[in-house]
Structures are given as C-alpha cells and as structure tokens.
PDB file of N, CA and C in Angstrom:
ATOM      1  N   ALA A  16     276.093  91.766  25.899  1.00 81.00           N
ATOM      2  CA  ALA A  16     277.364  92.441  25.741  1.00 81.00           C
ATOM      3  C   ALA A  16     278.496  91.478  26.081  1.00 81.00           C
ATOM      4  N   GLU A  17     279.595  91.610  25.376  1.00 93.00           N
ATOM      5  CA  GLU A  17     280.755  90.765  25.644  1.00 93.00           C
ATOM      6  C   GLU A  17     281.533  91.336  26.818  1.00 93.00           C
ATOM      7  N   VAL A  18     282.145  90.441  27.577  1.00 95.00           N
ATOM      8  CA  VAL A  18     282.934  90.860  28.717  1.00 95.00           C
ATOM      9  C   VAL A  18     284.323  90.224  28.671  1.00 95.00           C
ATOM     10  N   ALA A  19     285.237  90.854  29.377  1.00 94.00           N
ATOM     11  CA  ALA A  19     286.564  90.291  29.601  1.00 94.00           C
ATOM     12  C   ALA A  19     286.642  90.002  31.099  1.00 94.00           C
ATOM     13  N   VAL A  20     287.220  88.864  31.448  1.00 94.00           N
ATOM     14  CA  VAL A  20     287.324  88.492  32.854  1.00 94.00           C
ATOM     15  C   VAL A  20     288.799  88.375  33.220  1.00 94.00           C
ATOM     16  N   LYS A  21     289.193  89.147  34.212  1.00 90.00           N
ATOM     17  CA  LYS A  21     290.565  89.132  34.728  1.00 90.00           C
ATOM     18  C   LYS A  21     290.550  88.285  35.997  1.00 90.00           C
ATOM     19  N   VAL A  22     291.391  87.251  36.032  1.00 89.00           N
ATOM     20  CA  VAL A  22     291.471  86.384  37.204  1.00 89.00           C
ATOM     21  C   VAL A  22     292.900  86.453  37.738  1.00 89.00           C
ATOM     22  N   PRO A  23     293.130  87.322  38.728  1.00 83.00           N
ATOM     23  CA  PRO A  23     294.479  87.434  39.292  1.00 83.00           C
ATOM     24  C   PRO A  23     294.903  86.122  39.954  1.00 83.00           C
ATOM     25  N   ARG A  24     296.146  85.757  39.777  1.00 78.00           N
ATOM     26  CA  ARG A  24     296.690  84.545  40.388  1.00 78.00           C
ATOM     27  C   ARG A  24     297.244  84.892  41.771  1.00 78.00           C
ATOM     28  N   LEU A  25     296.856  84.106  42.759  1.00 71.00           N
ATOM     29  CA  LEU A  25     297.330  84.318  44.120  1.00 71.00           C
ATOM     30  C   LEU A  25     298.114  83.096  44.578  1.00 71.00           C
ATOM     31  N   SER A  26     299.357  83.292  44.970  1.00 66.00           N
ATOM     32  CA  SER A  26     300.098  82.190  45.581  1.00 66.00           C
ATOM     33  C   SER A  26     299.800  82.217  47.075  1.00 66.00           C
ATOM     34  N   HIS A  27     299.957  81.078  47.739  1.00 63.00           N
ATOM     35  CA  HIS A  27     299.630  81.009  49.162  1.00 63.00           C
ATOM     36  C   HIS A  27     300.486  81.964  49.997  1.00 63.00           C
ATOM     37  N   SER A  28     301.738  82.148  49.621  1.00 63.00           N
ATOM     38  CA  SER A  28     302.626  82.999  50.414  1.00 63.00           C
ATOM     39  C   SER A  28     302.259  84.476  50.331  1.00 63.00           C
ATOM     40  N   GLN A  29     301.711  84.894  49.200  1.00 65.00           N
ATOM     41  CA  GLN A  29     301.391  86.307  49.047  1.00 65.00           C
ATOM     42  C   GLN A  29     299.891  86.579  49.078  1.00 65.00           C
ATOM     43  N   ALA A  30     299.086  85.562  49.323  1.00 66.00           N
ATOM     44  CA  ALA A  30     297.629  85.683  49.240  1.00 66.00           C
ATOM     45  C   ALA A  30     297.049  86.825  50.063  1.00 66.00           C
ATOM     46  N   PRO A  31     297.343  86.942  51.373  1.00 72.00           N
ATOM     47  CA  PRO A  31     296.694  88.031  52.138  1.00 72.00           C
ATOM     48  C   PRO A  31     297.047  89.421  51.615  1.00 72.00           C
ATOM     49  N   GLU A  32     298.330  89.654  51.328  1.00 76.00           N
ATOM     50  CA  GLU A  32     298.754  90.969  50.835  1.00 76.00           C
ATOM     51  C   GLU A  32     298.176  91.239  49.448  1.00 76.00           C
ATOM     52  N   LYS A  33     298.236  90.260  48.583  1.00 78.00           N
ATOM     53  CA  LYS A  33     297.726  90.409  47.216  1.00 78.00           C
ATOM     54  C   LYS A  33     296.211  90.598  47.232  1.00 78.00           C
ATOM     55  N   LEU A  34     295.524  89.872  48.096  1.00 78.00           N
ATOM     56  CA  LEU A  34     294.069  89.996  48.190  1.00 78.00           C
ATOM     57  C   LEU A  34     293.680  91.408  48.604  1.00 78.00           C
ATOM     58  N   ARG A  35     294.379  91.980  49.585  1.00 81.00           N
ATOM     59  CA  ARG A  35     294.097  93.370  49.993  1.00 81.00           C
ATOM     60  C   ARG A  35     294.304  94.328  48.828  1.00 81.00           C
ATOM     61  N   SER A  36     295.363  94.107  48.079  1.00 81.00           N
ATOM     62  CA  SER A  36     295.657  94.955  46.925  1.00 81.00           C
ATOM     63  C   SER A  36     294.554  94.854  45.874  1.00 81.00           C
ATOM     64  N   ILE A  37     294.087  93.655  45.611  1.00 82.00           N
ATOM     65  CA  ILE A  37     293.031  93.448  44.615  1.00 82.00           C
ATOM     66  C   ILE A  37     291.718  94.066  45.089  1.00 82.00           C
ATOM     67  N   LEU A  38     291.402  93.913  46.360  1.00 83.00           N
ATOM     68  CA  LEU A  38     290.165  94.507  46.884  1.00 83.00           C
ATOM     69  C   LEU A  38     290.213  96.032  46.808  1.00 83.00           C
ATOM     70  N   GLU A  39     291.382  96.607  47.052  1.00 85.00           N
ATOM     71  CA  GLU A  39     291.535  98.065  46.917  1.00 85.00           C
ATOM     72  C   GLU A  39     291.354  98.471  45.452  1.00 85.00           C
ATOM     73  N   GLU A  40     291.913  97.683  44.545  1.00 83.00           N
ATOM     74  CA  GLU A  40     291.735  97.949  43.112  1.00 83.00           C
ATOM     75  C   GLU A  40     290.258  97.932  42.744  1.00 83.00           C
ATOM     76  N   LEU A  41     289.516  96.989  43.288  1.00 87.00           N
ATOM     77  CA  LEU A  41     288.072  96.902  43.016  1.00 87.00           C
ATOM     78  C   LEU A  41     287.330  98.120  43.557  1.00 87.00           C
ATOM     79  N   ARG A  42     287.690  98.567  44.759  1.00 88.00           N
ATOM     80  CA  ARG A  42     287.036  99.760  45.334  1.00 88.00           C
ATOM     81  C   ARG A  42     287.271 100.984  44.448  1.00 88.00           C
ATOM     82  N   ILE A  43     288.481 101.099  43.942  1.00 87.00           N
ATOM     83  CA  ILE A  43     288.814 102.234  43.075  1.00 87.00           C
ATOM     84  C   ILE A  43     288.110 102.101  41.732  1.00 87.00           C
ATOM     85  N   TYR A  44     288.215 100.924  41.137  1.00 88.00           N
ATOM     86  CA  TYR A  44     287.667 100.698  39.797  1.00 88.00           C
ATOM     87  C   TYR A  44     286.163 100.950  39.747  1.00 88.00           C
ATOM     88  N   ARG A  45     285.480 100.611  40.838  1.00 89.00           N
ATOM     89  CA  ARG A  45     284.028 100.761  40.924  1.00 89.00           C
ATOM     90  C   ARG A  45     283.555 102.168  40.614  1.00 89.00           C
ATOM     91  N   ARG A  46     284.351 103.164  41.014  1.00 88.00           N
ATOM     92  CA  ARG A  46     283.900 104.557  40.861  1.00 88.00           C
ATOM     93  C   ARG A  46     284.467 105.256  39.630  1.00 88.00           C
ATOM     94  N   LEU A  47     285.291 104.579  38.853  1.00 91.00           N
ATOM     95  CA  LEU A  47     285.890 105.214  37.680  1.00 91.00           C
ATOM     96  C   LEU A  47     284.950 105.168  36.486  1.00 91.00           C
ATOM     97  N   LYS A  48     284.656 106.308  35.964  1.00 93.00           N
ATOM     98  CA  LYS A  48     283.833 106.422  34.752  1.00 93.00           C
ATOM     99  C   LYS A  48     284.520 107.428  33.838  1.00 93.00           C
ATOM    100  N   HIS A  49     285.150 106.942  32.790  1.00 95.00           N
ATOM    101  CA  HIS A  49     285.870 107.816  31.868  1.00 95.00           C
ATOM    102  C   HIS A  49     285.900 107.134  30.502  1.00 95.00           C
ATOM    103  N   PRO A  50     285.735 107.896  29.413  1.00 94.00           N
ATOM    104  CA  PRO A  50     285.681 107.277  28.079  1.00 94.00           C
ATOM    105  C   PRO A  50     286.985 106.576  27.667  1.00 94.00           C
ATOM    106  N   ASN A  51     288.102 106.887  28.296  1.00 92.00           N
ATOM    107  CA  ASN A  51     289.370 106.269  27.922  1.00 92.00           C
ATOM    108  C   ASN A  51     289.845 105.229  28.933  1.00 92.00           C
ATOM    109  N   ILE A  52     288.955 104.794  29.812  1.00 92.00           N
ATOM    110  CA  ILE A  52     289.253 103.733  30.776  1.00 92.00           C
ATOM    111  C   ILE A  52     288.238 102.624  30.570  1.00 92.00           C
ATOM    112  N   VAL A  53     288.726 101.392  30.472  1.00 91.00           N
ATOM    113  CA  VAL A  53     287.843 100.241  30.238  1.00 91.00           C
ATOM    114  C   VAL A  53     286.821 100.163  31.373  1.00 91.00           C
ATOM    115  N   PRO A  54     285.527 100.094  31.032  1.00 93.00           N
ATOM    116  CA  PRO A  54     284.490 100.067  32.065  1.00 93.00           C
ATOM    117  C   PRO A  54     284.526  98.797  32.928  1.00 93.00           C
ATOM    118  N   PHE A  55     284.422  99.002  34.239  1.00 94.00           N
ATOM    119  CA  PHE A  55     284.329  97.926  35.229  1.00 94.00           C
ATOM    120  C   PHE A  55     282.867  97.532  35.335  1.00 94.00           C
ATOM    121  N   LEU A  56     282.573  96.239  35.226  1.00 95.00           N
ATOM    122  CA  LEU A  56     281.193  95.785  35.287  1.00 95.00           C
ATOM    123  C   LEU A  56     280.854  95.079  36.596  1.00 95.00           C
ATOM    124  N   GLY A  57     281.854  94.506  37.238  1.00 94.00           N
ATOM    125  CA  GLY A  57     281.595  93.821  38.498  1.00 94.00           C
ATOM    126  C   GLY A  57     282.720  92.870  38.854  1.00 94.00           C
ATOM    127  N   ALA A  58     282.498  92.127  39.933  1.00 93.00           N
ATOM    128  CA  ALA A  58     283.489  91.157  40.382  1.00 93.00           C
ATOM    129  C   ALA A  58     282.772  90.033  41.110  1.00 93.00           C
ATOM    130  N   ALA A  59     283.442  88.893  41.156  1.00 90.00           N
ATOM    131  CA  ALA A  59     282.912  87.746  41.890  1.00 90.00           C
ATOM    132  C   ALA A  59     284.044  87.129  42.685  1.00 90.00           C
ATOM    133  N   ILE A  60     283.732  86.688  43.891  1.00 84.00           N
ATOM    134  CA  ILE A  60     284.711  86.019  44.740  1.00 84.00           C
ATOM    135  C   ILE A  60     284.132  84.665  45.128  1.00 84.00           C
ATOM    136  N   LEU A  61     284.895  83.602  44.839  1.00 83.00           N
ATOM    137  CA  LEU A  61     284.468  82.265  45.250  1.00 83.00           C
ATOM    138  C   LEU A  61     284.798  82.099  46.734  1.00 83.00           C
ATOM    139  N   PRO A  62     283.803  81.883  47.572  1.00 78.00           N
ATOM    140  CA  PRO A  62     284.036  81.858  49.016  1.00 78.00           C
ATOM    141  C   PRO A  62     284.958  80.721  49.481  1.00 78.00           C
ATOM    142  N   ASP A  63     284.929  79.584  48.794  1.00 79.00           N
ATOM    143  CA  ASP A  63     285.751  78.452  49.234  1.00 79.00           C
ATOM    144  C   ASP A  63     287.237  78.662  48.968  1.00 79.00           C
ATOM    145  N   THR A  64     287.559  79.275  47.835  1.00 76.00           N
ATOM    146  CA  THR A  64     288.965  79.412  47.431  1.00 76.00           C
ATOM    147  C   THR A  64     289.460  80.850  47.458  1.00 76.00           C
ATOM    148  N   TRP A  65     288.576  81.810  47.621  1.00 75.00           N
ATOM    149  CA  TRP A  65     288.891  83.237  47.561  1.00 75.00           C
ATOM    150  C   TRP A  65     289.398  83.655  46.182  1.00 75.00           C
ATOM    151  N   GLU A  66     289.110  82.844  45.175  1.00 82.00           N
ATOM    152  CA  GLU A  66     289.491  83.235  43.813  1.00 82.00           C
ATOM    153  C   GLU A  66     288.597  84.393  43.383  1.00 82.00           C
ATOM    154  N   ILE A  67     289.228  85.409  42.823  1.00 86.00           N
ATOM    155  CA  ILE A  67     288.517  86.620  42.423  1.00 86.00           C
ATOM    156  C   ILE A  67     288.474  86.703  40.903  1.00 86.00           C
ATOM    157  N   SER A  68     287.326  87.079  40.372  1.00 90.00           N
ATOM    158  CA  SER A  68     287.176  87.350  38.946  1.00 90.00           C
ATOM    159  C   SER A  68     286.714  88.788  38.789  1.00 90.00           C
ATOM    160  N   ILE A  69     287.458  89.569  38.016  1.00 92.00           N
ATOM    161  CA  ILE A  69     287.115  90.969  37.771  1.00 92.00           C
ATOM    162  C   ILE A  69     286.522  91.040  36.364  1.00 92.00           C
ATOM    163  N   VAL A  70     285.309  91.551  36.257  1.00 94.00           N
ATOM    164  CA  VAL A  70     284.592  91.580  34.982  1.00 94.00           C
ATOM    165  C   VAL A  70     284.652  92.995  34.405  1.00 94.00           C
ATOM    166  N   LEU A  71     285.186  93.089  33.187  1.00 93.00           N
ATOM    167  CA  LEU A  71     285.341  94.366  32.487  1.00 93.00           C
ATOM    168  C   LEU A  71     284.626  94.293  31.146  1.00 93.00           C
ATOM    169  N   ALA A  72     284.311  95.436  30.596  1.00 94.00           N
ATOM    170  CA  ALA A  72     283.757  95.467  29.241  1.00 94.00           C
ATOM    171  C   ALA A  72     284.830  94.959  28.281  1.00 94.00           C
ATOM    172  N   TYR A  73     284.417  94.185  27.294  1.00 94.00           N
ATOM    173  CA  TYR A  73     285.363  93.687  26.297  1.00 94.00           C
ATOM    174  C   TYR A  73     285.471  94.718  25.180  1.00 94.00           C
ATOM    175  N   LEU A  74     286.686  95.118  24.874  1.00 88.00           N
ATOM    176  CA  LEU A  74     286.914  96.088  23.809  1.00 88.00           C
ATOM    177  C   LEU A  74     287.531  95.379  22.611  1.00 88.00           C
ATOM    178  N   HIS A  75     286.889  95.494  21.477  1.00 87.00           N
ATOM    179  CA  HIS A  75     287.405  94.885  20.251  1.00 87.00           C
ATOM    180  C   HIS A  75     288.535  95.734  19.693  1.00 87.00           C
ATOM    181  N   GLY A  76     289.423  95.108  19.001  1.00 82.00           N
ATOM    182  CA  GLY A  76     290.496  95.848  18.357  1.00 82.00           C
ATOM    183  C   GLY A  76     291.850  95.338  18.802  1.00 82.00           C
ATOM    184  N   ARG A  77     292.830  96.164  18.608  1.00 76.00           N
ATOM    185  CA  ARG A  77     294.204  95.795  18.920  1.00 76.00           C
ATOM    186  C   ARG A  77     294.610  96.313  20.293  1.00 76.00           C
ATOM    187  N   THR A  78     295.684  95.747  20.809  1.00 76.00           N
ATOM    188  CA  THR A  78     296.243  96.273  22.041  1.00 76.00           C
ATOM    189  C   THR A  78     296.982  97.564  21.704  1.00 76.00           C
ATOM    190  N   VAL A  79     297.297  98.339  22.704  1.00 70.00           N
ATOM    191  CA  VAL A  79     298.036  99.579  22.484  1.00 70.00           C
ATOM    192  C   VAL A  79     299.382  99.275  21.829  1.00 70.00           C
ATOM    193  N   LEU A  80     300.062  98.236  22.308  1.00 73.00           N
ATOM    194  CA  LEU A  80     301.366  97.891  21.731  1.00 73.00           C
ATOM    195  C   LEU A  80     301.256  97.493  20.268  1.00 73.00           C
ATOM    196  N   ASP A  81     300.157  96.830  19.903  1.00 74.00           N
ATOM    197  CA  ASP A  81     299.956  96.464  18.501  1.00 74.00           C
ATOM    198  C   ASP A  81     299.565  97.675  17.658  1.00 74.00           C
ATOM    199  N   ALA A  82     298.836  98.594  18.262  1.00 69.00           N
ATOM    200  CA  ALA A  82     298.307  99.732  17.511  1.00 69.00           C
ATOM    201  C   ALA A  82     299.355 100.800  17.229  1.00 69.00           C
ATOM    202  N   VAL A  83     300.321 100.934  18.117  1.00 70.00           N
ATOM    203  CA  VAL A  83     301.336 101.975  17.950  1.00 70.00           C
ATOM    204  C   VAL A  83     302.575 101.345  17.319  1.00 70.00           C
ATOM    205  N   PRO A  84     302.783 101.596  16.048  1.00 69.00           N
ATOM    206  CA  PRO A  84     303.937 101.006  15.367  1.00 69.00           C
ATOM    207  C   PRO A  84     305.254 101.488  15.970  1.00 69.00           C
ATOM    208  N   ARG A  85     306.244 100.655  15.848  1.00 69.00           N
ATOM    209  CA  ARG A  85     307.553 100.986  16.406  1.00 69.00           C
ATOM    210  C   ARG A  85     308.495 101.518  15.328  1.00 69.00           C
ATOM    211  N   PHE A  86     307.947 102.185  14.349  1.00 67.00           N
ATOM    212  CA  PHE A  86     308.764 102.761  13.284  1.00 67.00           C
ATOM    213  C   PHE A  86     308.226 104.147  12.963  1.00 67.00           C
ATOM    214  N   PRO A  87     308.994 104.967  12.263  1.00 73.00           N
ATOM    215  CA  PRO A  87     308.568 106.347  11.986  1.00 73.00           C
ATOM    216  C   PRO A  87     307.244 106.406  11.210  1.00 73.00           C
ATOM    217  N   ALA A  88     306.492 107.448  11.480  1.00 73.00           N
ATOM    218  CA  ALA A  88     305.229 107.668  10.758  1.00 73.00           C
ATOM    219  C   ALA A  88     305.530 107.939   9.289  1.00 73.00           C
ATOM    220  N   GLU A  89     304.684 107.387   8.434  1.00 80.00           N
ATOM    221  CA  GLU A  89     304.902 107.535   6.997  1.00 80.00           C
ATOM    222  C   GLU A  89     304.086 108.651   6.379  1.00 80.00           C
ATOM    223  N   SER A  90     303.117 109.175   7.136  1.00 85.00           N
ATOM    224  CA  SER A  90     302.269 110.233   6.570  1.00 85.00           C
ATOM    225  C   SER A  90     301.777 111.151   7.689  1.00 85.00           C
ATOM    226  N   ALA A  91     301.200 112.258   7.281  1.00 87.00           N
ATOM    227  CA  ALA A  91     300.617 113.186   8.258  1.00 87.00           C
ATOM    228  C   ALA A  91     299.473 112.519   9.005  1.00 87.00           C
ATOM    229  N   ALA A  92     298.736 111.639   8.320  1.00 84.00           N
ATOM    230  CA  ALA A  92     297.630 110.926   8.973  1.00 84.00           C
ATOM    231  C   ALA A  92     298.157 110.018  10.083  1.00 84.00           C
ATOM    232  N   ASP A  93     299.323 109.366   9.861  1.00 81.00           N
ATOM    233  CA  ASP A  93     299.934 108.527  10.895  1.00 81.00           C
ATOM    234  C   ASP A  93     300.271 109.363  12.124  1.00 81.00           C
ATOM    235  N   VAL A  94     300.847 110.526  11.883  1.00 83.00           N
ATOM    236  CA  VAL A  94     301.230 111.417  12.991  1.00 83.00           C
ATOM    237  C   VAL A  94     299.982 111.872  13.745  1.00 83.00           C
ATOM    238  N   THR A  95     298.951 112.273  13.027  1.00 87.00           N
ATOM    239  CA  THR A  95     297.706 112.727  13.654  1.00 87.00           C
ATOM    240  C   THR A  95     297.080 111.613  14.482  1.00 87.00           C
ATOM    241  N   ARG A  96     297.025 110.411  13.931  1.00 83.00           N
ATOM    242  CA  ARG A  96     296.435 109.267  14.638  1.00 83.00           C
ATOM    243  C   ARG A  96     297.219 108.985  15.934  1.00 83.00           C
ATOM    244  N   ARG A  97     298.540 109.005  15.843  1.00 82.00           N
ATOM    245  CA  ARG A  97     299.357 108.752  17.032  1.00 82.00           C
ATOM    246  C   ARG A  97     299.171 109.846  18.079  1.00 82.00           C
ATOM    247  N   CYS A  98     299.069 111.080  17.635  1.00 86.00           N
ATOM    248  CA  CYS A  98     298.837 112.193  18.576  1.00 86.00           C
ATOM    249  C   CYS A  98     297.498 112.020  19.285  1.00 86.00           C
ATOM    250  N   CYS A  99     296.493 111.547  18.586  1.00 88.00           N
ATOM    251  CA  CYS A  99     295.177 111.302  19.196  1.00 88.00           C
ATOM    252  C   CYS A  99     295.268 110.210  20.259  1.00 88.00           C
ATOM    253  N   TRP A 100     296.013 109.138  19.970  1.00 85.00           N
ATOM    254  CA  TRP A 100     296.182 108.060  20.950  1.00 85.00           C
ATOM    255  C   TRP A 100     296.882 108.577  22.205  1.00 85.00           C
ATOM    256  N   VAL A 101     297.924 109.351  22.008  1.00 86.00           N
ATOM    257  CA  VAL A 101     298.661 109.901  23.150  1.00 86.00           C
ATOM    258  C   VAL A 101     297.758 110.841  23.948  1.00 86.00           C
ATOM    259  N   ASP A 102     296.986 111.666  23.250  1.00 93.00           N
ATOM    260  CA  ASP A 102     296.067 112.578  23.924  1.00 93.00           C
ATOM    261  C   ASP A 102     295.030 111.803  24.734  1.00 93.00           C
ATOM    262  N   ASP A 103     294.475 110.732  24.165  1.00 91.00           N
ATOM    263  CA  ASP A 103     293.506 109.903  24.892  1.00 91.00           C
ATOM    264  C   ASP A 103     294.128 109.326  26.163  1.00 91.00           C
ATOM    265  N   ALA A 104     295.341 108.803  26.045  1.00 90.00           N
ATOM    266  CA  ALA A 104     296.019 108.232  27.210  1.00 90.00           C
ATOM    267  C   ALA A 104     296.284 109.306  28.264  1.00 90.00           C
ATOM    268  N   CYS A 105     296.703 110.483  27.823  1.00 93.00           N
ATOM    269  CA  CYS A 105     296.965 111.591  28.754  1.00 93.00           C
ATOM    270  C   CYS A 105     295.688 112.036  29.458  1.00 93.00           C
ATOM    271  N   CYS A 106     294.587 112.061  28.741  1.00 95.00           N
ATOM    272  CA  CYS A 106     293.306 112.434  29.364  1.00 95.00           C
ATOM    273  C   CYS A 106     292.920 111.438  30.456  1.00 95.00           C
ATOM    274  N   ALA A 107     293.115 110.144  30.195  1.00 93.00           N
ATOM    275  CA  ALA A 107     292.809 109.125  31.198  1.00 93.00           C
ATOM    276  C   ALA A 107     293.721 109.277  32.413  1.00 93.00           C
ATOM    277  N   LEU A 108     295.014 109.502  32.182  1.00 93.00           N
ATOM    278  CA  LEU A 108     295.949 109.683  33.300  1.00 93.00           C
ATOM    279  C   LEU A 108     295.629 110.943  34.103  1.00 93.00           C
ATOM    280  N   ALA A 109     295.278 112.024  33.420  1.00 95.00           N
ATOM    281  CA  ALA A 109     294.910 113.260  34.117  1.00 95.00           C
ATOM    282  C   ALA A 109     293.673 113.025  34.987  1.00 95.00           C
ATOM    283  N   PHE A 110     292.714 112.280  34.472  1.00 94.00           N
ATOM    284  CA  PHE A 110     291.518 111.932  35.228  1.00 94.00           C
ATOM    285  C   PHE A 110     291.888 111.147  36.485  1.00 94.00           C
ATOM    286  N   LEU A 111     292.783 110.156  36.344  1.00 91.00           N
ATOM    287  CA  LEU A 111     293.196 109.346  37.486  1.00 91.00           C
ATOM    288  C   LEU A 111     293.950 110.191  38.514  1.00 91.00           C
ATOM    289  N   HIS A 112     294.819 111.085  38.044  1.00 92.00           N
ATOM    290  CA  HIS A 112     295.570 111.969  38.939  1.00 92.00           C
ATOM    291  C   HIS A 112     294.642 112.920  39.685  1.00 92.00           C
ATOM    292  N   ALA A 113     293.538 113.300  39.069  1.00 92.00           N
ATOM    293  CA  ALA A 113     292.621 114.274  39.667  1.00 92.00           C
ATOM    294  C   ALA A 113     291.719 113.659  40.745  1.00 92.00           C
ATOM    295  N   GLN A 114     291.712 112.353  40.868  1.00 87.00           N
ATOM    296  CA  GLN A 114     290.887 111.708  41.886  1.00 87.00           C
ATOM    297  C   GLN A 114     291.440 112.003  43.272  1.00 87.00           C
ATOM    298  N   ALA A 115     290.584 111.949  44.269  1.00 82.00           N
ATOM    299  CA  ALA A 115     291.034 112.201  45.641  1.00 82.00           C
ATOM    300  C   ALA A 115     290.855 110.923  46.453  1.00 82.00           C
ATOM    301  N   PRO A 116     291.923 110.290  46.871  1.00 80.00           N
ATOM    302  CA  PRO A 116     293.318 110.591  46.587  1.00 80.00           C
ATOM    303  C   PRO A 116     293.672 110.193  45.140  1.00 80.00           C
ATOM    304  N   ALA A 117     294.775 110.731  44.651  1.00 78.00           N
ATOM    305  CA  ALA A 117     295.210 110.425  43.281  1.00 78.00           C
ATOM    306  C   ALA A 117     295.460 108.930  43.142  1.00 78.00           C
ATOM    307  N   ILE A 118     295.086 108.394  41.995  1.00 80.00           N
ATOM    308  CA  ILE A 118     295.199 106.953  41.777  1.00 80.00           C
ATOM    309  C   ILE A 118     296.545 106.584  41.203  1.00 80.00           C
ATOM    310  N   VAL A 119     297.069 107.394  40.320  1.00 68.00           N
ATOM    311  CA  VAL A 119     298.348 107.061  39.678  1.00 68.00           C
ATOM    312  C   VAL A 119     299.411 108.016  40.173  1.00 68.00           C
TER     313      VAL A 119
END
C-alpha cells in the first residue's frame, strides 16, 4: 500500500512546545477511524534528532481545493457532487466534535 509521510518542521526555539503538540496529535489520530478522515498508519521518531514522521494512507486524486471549483455550478450534477463533498466534510467534523473530549 502507498503511504504519505508528514514530517513536521521543528525549530529549536519552539521544539519542546511543538513536540508536545505533535505527540498529542498522534495520541488523538491513533484512535480515529472514520471513512472521511485519512487513516493514520503509524509514526516514527528518530531518537538522536527527535525528528518525527507521521505515516498516513496515501489517497489518490485531487486536493479539496482543486476538487471544488471556484465558479458557479454548471449543471445539477455539479450541485449534487458539491453537496456530497460538503456532506462528507460535515460528517467528519461531526465525528470529531462527538469525541470525548471534542477534537475540533
């Protein structure tokens, strides 16, 4: 399976605070399972440098910004497709809000 790897950049001045934030993100991401949220596969931390790599499932296709045109819909199918995208995003946000404690 293909993966995407997110490598957050840490500057020395913000490293401790940023590292705590990233570790909290990993704790949260680990338990999220939802069809509209990119699956978390794991993470690796290099002990010498504390560089973190977050491994996610790779999703083929366009980004949301590329997929949602910035001009009026030209057909009923365009409107339906856009409504489905918005509904998918809302379902993911509702799922995140429903977590204890709420994530978003």
